Each structure stands twice: as C-alpha cells, then as structure tokens.
Coordinates of C-alpha atoms in Angstrom, one line a residue:
X5 CA 328.5 63.7 184.5
X6 CA 326.1 61.1 185.9
X7 CA 321.7 60.7 185.6
X8 CA 319.7 58.3 187.5
X9 CA 316.1 58.6 185.7
X10 CA 313.6 56.1 187.4
X11 CA 310.1 55.5 186.3
X12 CA 307.6 54.4 188.5
X13 CA 304.5 54.1 186.1
X14 CA 303.8 51.6 184.3
X15 CA 306.7 49.4 184.0
X16 CA 310.4 50.5 185.8
X17 CA 312.9 52.0 184.3
X18 CA 316.9 52.5 185.2
X19 CA 319.9 55.0 182.7
X20 CA 323.0 56.2 183.8
X21 CA 324.8 58.0 182.3
X22 CA 328.0 60.1 181.8
X23 CA 329.9 62.2 179.2
X24 CA 333.8 61.6 180.2
X25 CA 337.7 61.0 178.5
X26 CA 338.2 57.7 176.8
X27 CA 341.9 56.4 175.5
X28 CA 342.2 54.4 172.5
X29 CA 345.3 52.5 172.0
X30 CA 345.7 54.2 168.7
X31 CA 348.8 53.1 166.8
X32 CA 349.1 56.2 164.4
X33 CA 346.6 59.4 165.1
X34 CA 345.6 60.5 161.7
X35 CA 342.8 63.5 160.3
X36 CA 342.5 65.7 163.6
X37 CA 339.4 64.5 165.9
X38 CA 338.4 61.7 163.3
X39 CA 340.6 59.6 165.1
X40 CA 342.7 60.3 168.3
X41 CA 344.4 58.4 171.0
X42 CA 341.6 60.5 173.6
X43 CA 338.5 61.3 172.7
X44 CA 334.7 62.6 174.4
X45 CA 332.1 60.1 174.7
X46 CA 328.8 60.2 175.5
X47 CA 327.3 56.8 177.5
X48 CA 324.6 55.8 178.5
X49 CA 323.0 52.4 179.7
X50 CA 319.0 51.4 180.6
X51 CA 317.8 48.6 182.5
X52 CA 313.5 48.1 182.0
X53 CA 311.6 45.1 183.4
X54 CA 310.9 43.2 180.4
X55 CA 311.7 43.3 176.8
X56 CA 308.5 45.4 175.2
X57 CA 309.8 48.0 177.8
X58 CA 312.9 47.7 176.9
X59 CA 312.5 48.0 173.2
X60 CA 309.9 51.4 174.1
X61 CA 313.2 53.0 175.8
X62 CA 315.3 51.9 172.9
X63 CA 313.1 53.9 170.2
X64 CA 312.6 56.4 172.7
X65 CA 316.7 56.7 173.1
X66 CA 316.7 56.7 169.3
X67 CA 314.5 59.1 168.5
X68 CA 315.9 61.7 171.2
X69 CA 319.2 60.9 169.1
X70 CA 318.0 61.7 165.7
X71 CA 317.3 64.9 167.6
X72 CA 320.0 66.0 168.9
X73 CA 321.8 64.9 164.9
X74 CA 318.5 67.1 163.4
X75 CA 319.4 69.9 165.4
X76 CA 322.6 70.4 163.6
X77 CA 321.2 69.8 160.1
X78 CA 323.5 66.5 160.1
X79 CA 323.0 64.6 156.5
X80 CA 323.5 60.9 158.9
X81 CA 322.3 57.3 157.9
X82 CA 320.9 54.9 160.1
X83 CA 322.0 51.6 159.8
X84 CA 320.5 47.8 161.2
X85 CA 323.8 46.0 161.9
X86 CA 323.8 42.5 162.8
X87 CA 326.8 40.6 165.1
X88 CA 328.0 42.6 166.6
X89 CA 330.6 43.1 169.1
X90 CA 328.6 43.6 171.9
X91 CA 326.3 41.1 170.7
X92 CA 321.9 41.3 171.5
X93 CA 318.7 42.1 169.5
X94 CA 319.3 45.0 168.0
X95 CA 321.5 47.5 167.3
X96 CA 321.8 50.4 164.8
X97 CA 324.3 52.7 164.1
X98 CA 324.3 56.6 162.8
X99 CA 327.2 57.5 160.4
X100 CA 327.7 60.2 157.9
X101 CA 329.5 60.2 154.5
X102 CA 333.9 61.5 154.9
X103 CA 336.7 61.1 153.1
X104 CA 338.0 60.2 156.5
X105 CA 335.6 57.6 156.7
X106 CA 336.9 53.8 157.3
X107 CA 333.8 51.9 156.8
X108 CA 331.9 51.9 153.8
X109 CA 328.0 51.6 153.4
X110 CA 326.3 50.5 150.4
X111 CA 322.9 52.3 149.5
X112 CA 320.5 50.1 147.3
X113 CA 319.9 51.8 144.3
X114 CA 316.3 50.1 143.7
X115 CA 315.0 50.1 147.2
X116 CA 317.6 52.7 148.9
X117 CA 317.8 50.7 151.8
X118 CA 321.4 50.9 153.0
X119 CA 323.3 48.7 154.2
X120 CA 326.9 48.3 155.8
X121 CA 329.4 46.6 155.2
X122 CA 327.8 44.5 153.1
X123 CA 327.1 44.5 149.5
X124 CA 323.6 42.4 148.5
X125 CA 320.2 44.6 150.1
X126 CA 319.1 42.6 152.7
X127 CA 315.9 43.4 152.2
X128 CA 315.5 43.2 148.8
X129 CA 318.8 41.3 147.8
X130 CA 319.4 43.5 145.0
X131 CA 323.4 44.0 144.3
X132 CA 323.5 47.2 142.4
X133 CA 324.4 50.1 145.0
X134 CA 326.6 53.2 145.7
X135 CA 329.5 52.9 148.2
X136 CA 330.1 55.6 150.5
X137 CA 333.2 56.3 153.2
X138 CA 331.4 57.1 156.4
X139 CA 332.3 57.3 159.3
X140 CA 330.5 56.5 163.3
X141 CA 328.7 59.1 165.3
X142 CA 326.6 57.7 167.6
X143 CA 325.3 53.3 167.9
X144 CA 322.8 51.9 170.0
X145 CA 322.2 48.2 171.1
X146 CA 318.9 47.3 172.2
X147 CA 321.2 43.5 174.5
X148 CA 317.9 41.9 176.6
X149 CA 319.7 39.9 179.5
X150 CA 322.5 39.0 177.8
X151 CA 324.2 40.8 180.9
X152 CA 322.2 41.1 183.2
X153 CA 321.1 37.4 183.4
X154 CA 325.1 36.2 183.4
X155 CA 325.5 38.5 186.6
X156 CA 322.8 37.5 188.5
X157 CA 320.7 40.4 189.0
X158 CA 318.1 39.7 190.6
X159 CA 315.2 37.3 190.2
X160 CA 314.2 38.0 187.2
X161 CA 317.2 39.8 185.0
X162 CA 316.4 43.3 183.8
X163 CA 316.5 44.2 180.2
X164 CA 319.5 45.8 179.7
X165 CA 320.4 48.3 176.6
X166 CA 323.6 50.5 175.7
X167 CA 323.8 53.6 173.7
X168 CA 326.3 55.5 172.8
X169 CA 327.3 59.4 170.7
X170 CA 330.8 59.8 169.8
X171 CA 331.3 63.8 171.1
X172 CA 334.6 64.3 169.9
X173 CA 333.9 62.8 166.8
X174 CA 330.6 64.7 166.0
X175 CA 332.4 68.2 166.0
X176 CA 335.2 67.0 163.4
X177 CA 331.7 66.5 161.0
X178 CA 330.1 69.9 162.7
X179 CA 334.0 71.5 160.9
X180 CA 335.9 72.6 158.1
X181 CA 339.3 71.8 159.0
X182 CA 343.4 72.1 156.9
X183 CA 346.3 73.0 158.8
X184 CA 345.6 76.6 158.4
X185 CA 342.0 77.1 159.8
X186 CA 338.9 75.7 161.2
X187 CA 335.7 75.9 160.4
X188 CA 333.0 75.3 163.1
X189 CA 329.3 75.0 162.1
X190 CA 327.3 78.1 163.4
X191 CA 325.7 76.0 165.5
X192 CA 328.5 75.6 167.8
X193 CA 331.3 78.6 166.6
X194 CA 332.0 80.7 169.4
X195 CA 330.9 83.9 168.2
X196 CA 328.5 84.7 164.2
X197 CA 331.1 87.4 163.8
X198 CA 334.5 88.7 164.3
X199 CA 335.8 91.5 162.6
X200 CA 339.8 92.8 163.0
X201 CA 340.5 96.8 163.0
X202 CA 343.5 97.8 161.0
X203 CA 346.8 98.1 162.9
X204 CA 347.2 101.2 165.2
X205 CA 349.0 104.5 163.4
X206 CA 346.2 103.9 160.3
X207 CA 342.9 106.1 160.4
X208 CA 342.8 105.4 163.9
X209 CA 339.6 107.3 164.6
X210 CA 337.9 106.3 161.5
X211 CA 338.8 103.2 161.9
X212 CA 336.8 103.6 165.3
X213 CA 334.1 105.3 163.5
X214 CA 333.5 102.2 160.6
X215 CA 333.6 99.8 163.7
X216 CA 330.8 101.4 166.0
X217 CA 328.1 102.1 162.5
X218 CA 328.9 98.1 161.3
X219 CA 328.9 97.0 165.3
X220 CA 325.0 99.0 165.2
X221 CA 323.9 97.8 162.3
X222 CA 324.1 94.1 163.0
X223 CA 323.1 94.7 166.5
X224 CA 319.7 96.3 165.3
X225 CA 319.3 93.5 162.9
X226 CA 320.4 90.5 165.3
X227 CA 320.0 92.1 168.7
X228 CA 321.3 88.7 169.9
X229 CA 324.5 87.7 167.8
X230 CA 327.7 87.6 169.4
X231 CA 330.2 89.8 167.7
X232 CA 334.3 89.2 168.4
X233 CA 335.5 92.8 168.5
X234 CA 339.5 92.3 167.8
X235 CA 340.7 95.5 169.7
X236 CA 344.4 94.3 170.4
X237 CA 345.8 96.0 166.9
X238 CA 348.7 96.1 167.7
X239 CA 349.4 94.0 164.8
X240 CA 349.3 93.3 161.1
X241 CA 345.8 92.3 160.6
X242 CA 346.9 89.1 157.8
X243 CA 348.5 88.0 162.2
X244 CA 345.6 88.1 163.8
X245 CA 343.4 86.5 161.0
X246 CA 345.5 83.8 160.7
X247 CA 345.4 82.8 164.7
X248 CA 341.6 84.0 165.4
X249 CA 341.4 82.0 161.7
X250 CA 343.2 78.3 163.4
X251 CA 340.7 78.7 166.5
X252 CA 337.4 79.4 164.4
X253 CA 336.6 81.8 166.2
X254 CA 333.6 82.3 163.6
X255 CA 332.2 82.2 159.9
X256 CA 332.4 85.3 158.9
X257 CA 335.6 88.0 159.3
X258 CA 335.8 91.5 158.6
X259 CA 338.5 93.7 158.2
X260 CA 338.2 97.4 159.2
X261 CA 340.3 99.0 157.5
X262 CA 339.5 102.8 157.0
X263 CA 339.5 102.7 153.2
X264 CA 337.0 103.2 150.9
X265 CA 336.7 102.0 147.8
X266 CA 333.3 103.2 145.7
X267 CA 331.4 103.4 149.3
X268 CA 332.2 99.5 149.8
X269 CA 334.4 100.7 153.2
X270 CA 334.5 96.6 154.7
X271 CA 336.8 94.0 153.6
X272 CA 335.4 90.0 153.9
X273 CA 338.0 87.6 154.2
X274 CA 337.0 84.2 153.0
X275 CA 338.7 81.5 155.4
X276 CA 338.3 78.3 153.2
X277 CA 340.1 79.9 150.2
X278 CA 341.5 83.4 152.0
X279 CA 340.3 85.7 149.3
X280 CA 339.4 89.3 150.2
X281 CA 335.8 90.9 148.9
X282 CA 335.1 94.5 149.3
X283 CA 331.8 94.6 150.1
X284 CA 329.7 97.4 151.8
X285 CA 327.5 97.2 155.3
X286 CA 324.4 96.6 153.9
X287 CA 326.5 93.3 152.5
X288 CA 327.6 92.6 155.6
X289 CA 324.2 91.8 156.6
X290 CA 323.8 90.0 154.2
X291 CA 326.6 87.4 154.5
X292 CA 324.6 87.0 158.6
X293 CA 321.8 86.6 157.2
X294 CA 322.6 83.3 155.6
X295 CA 324.9 82.4 158.2
X296 CA 321.6 82.5 160.3
X297 CA 319.0 81.3 158.3

C-alpha cells in the first residue's frame, strides 16, 4: 500500500508510506510475535522543502502516532535517542514495558525523565533511577538532508523524515498469550463474546431457549455487540473452548449447558486461569459492561 500526499499552500510536502511484510535473519525466533523471522511493518518517508517545515511535519506525525497508541490504551514511553544508525537531527522511540523486551530504559527518580540504555539522566544528570525491560513499537527520525544531499535531489536538497510502526510487535502488546491461549485486546478481538452451547443430545430444547434468551438480552443492552455462537455441537465443550481460546475469538466465553443451579444457568470460563464460574444472565451483562468500559 502506498499513499502520496502533496500540500502546496505554504510549503511543499511529499509523503510516501507502505505497510508490508519484512524478513529478518533471526537465528532464534522466540516469544510469539516479539521476535519472529517475518513481521509486518508500516514505514513512512516525508520530504519537505526546508528544515522548518520538516520539523512541523515531524511533530504532526509523532502526534498521530501517539493518538494511535492512545486509542489502544497502551502505556508507552516516548524516548528521545541519540547516535542512531539512521543518523539525522532528532529521533524518538516508542517503547512499551515487556517481560520479553531486550532493551532497557531508565526513569530518573528525581525528574521522571526517561532515558534508553543510559543510566545517567540527560536532563538533570541524576544517577538514581528505576529500570524496566522494554520493546520498541515505533520509531521516528528527522533526517534533514543527510540522504537527499547524497542523491543530489534538486538544487536544494529536501529535508527528510522517516517513521515506522511495528504492526506485528504492536499486536503482541495487544494480546495476552501462552501455549494454551491468546486473548486479544478488546479493540481488536474478533468478537465481544463467545457462546458455547452444550453438546448435541443434552436437553437441546432447553439449551436453545437459554441461548436465545442470552442473545436477546445482549442485543438489548448492546445493539452493536458482536456475538459468536458455536452451532457445531458435535464435540465436547472442553474441546471447542480449547479451539476458540487458541485463536482468541473473544475476551468472554460463556457456556450454556441447560443446567440450573440457584438460578444461575450460565457458566463463565476465565481464559487466563481456566476456572469456571456459574453465573446469572445479569452477571453476563456485568461482564460485558466491564469489557465495554
């Protein structure tokens, strides 16, 4: 995918971006999408008439990136970096705390400024800090005319910017996973709720009535909610739950078995710890409230 944008009002801007697969010569892929041989990347390159307009573009793109990360409620660190391989005048990395992270940041306990791989604060020179493991989800560079001057791009070299978001890495931060399940962030989960009816032969009429009642209540409270109902009831509940939890169909799984215990006719399965809880229809609605808010 490529998009070219030209503004001709106050200054010239050419912007070209693409989202594509990249291959990395990774000897030991590990930790799901955090370190894989193939990954998806969004790259953006900008060309401005002069350094002043390039700085405006740089700030605008960074602001757009921050809005994207805020949309997903990500707790990210925006860290200014120096001496990057790309070179240029200014560079910022977008980092997220992760147990799989192979980079480190140091937050100054005095002024709260965050530095990457530097134990002495650039801002106040304090060396008292807290340390966190992080992984990179985005990067921006203000390159100036470092590359355009080399290629003799016109009589006045354009001022260049380079930006990127690791789409695959971003998805890793929007999920909780292990070998048995993956749970996507509610903003990208395929469905809001998965309903798994009892296997065929176990009071099918009662199960169907309970399913219909639950769906009607969900649609009444949340007209826009997306519901997955597993109507292939030839295998056990456990087998189907295992299948759905491995692909992360939704953050909420409800079993309809046809049984009733003290008015609680539904069963909520906690994906993370695989515990089962008998709940009422009101409790299902409360779970949806927490997921929507």
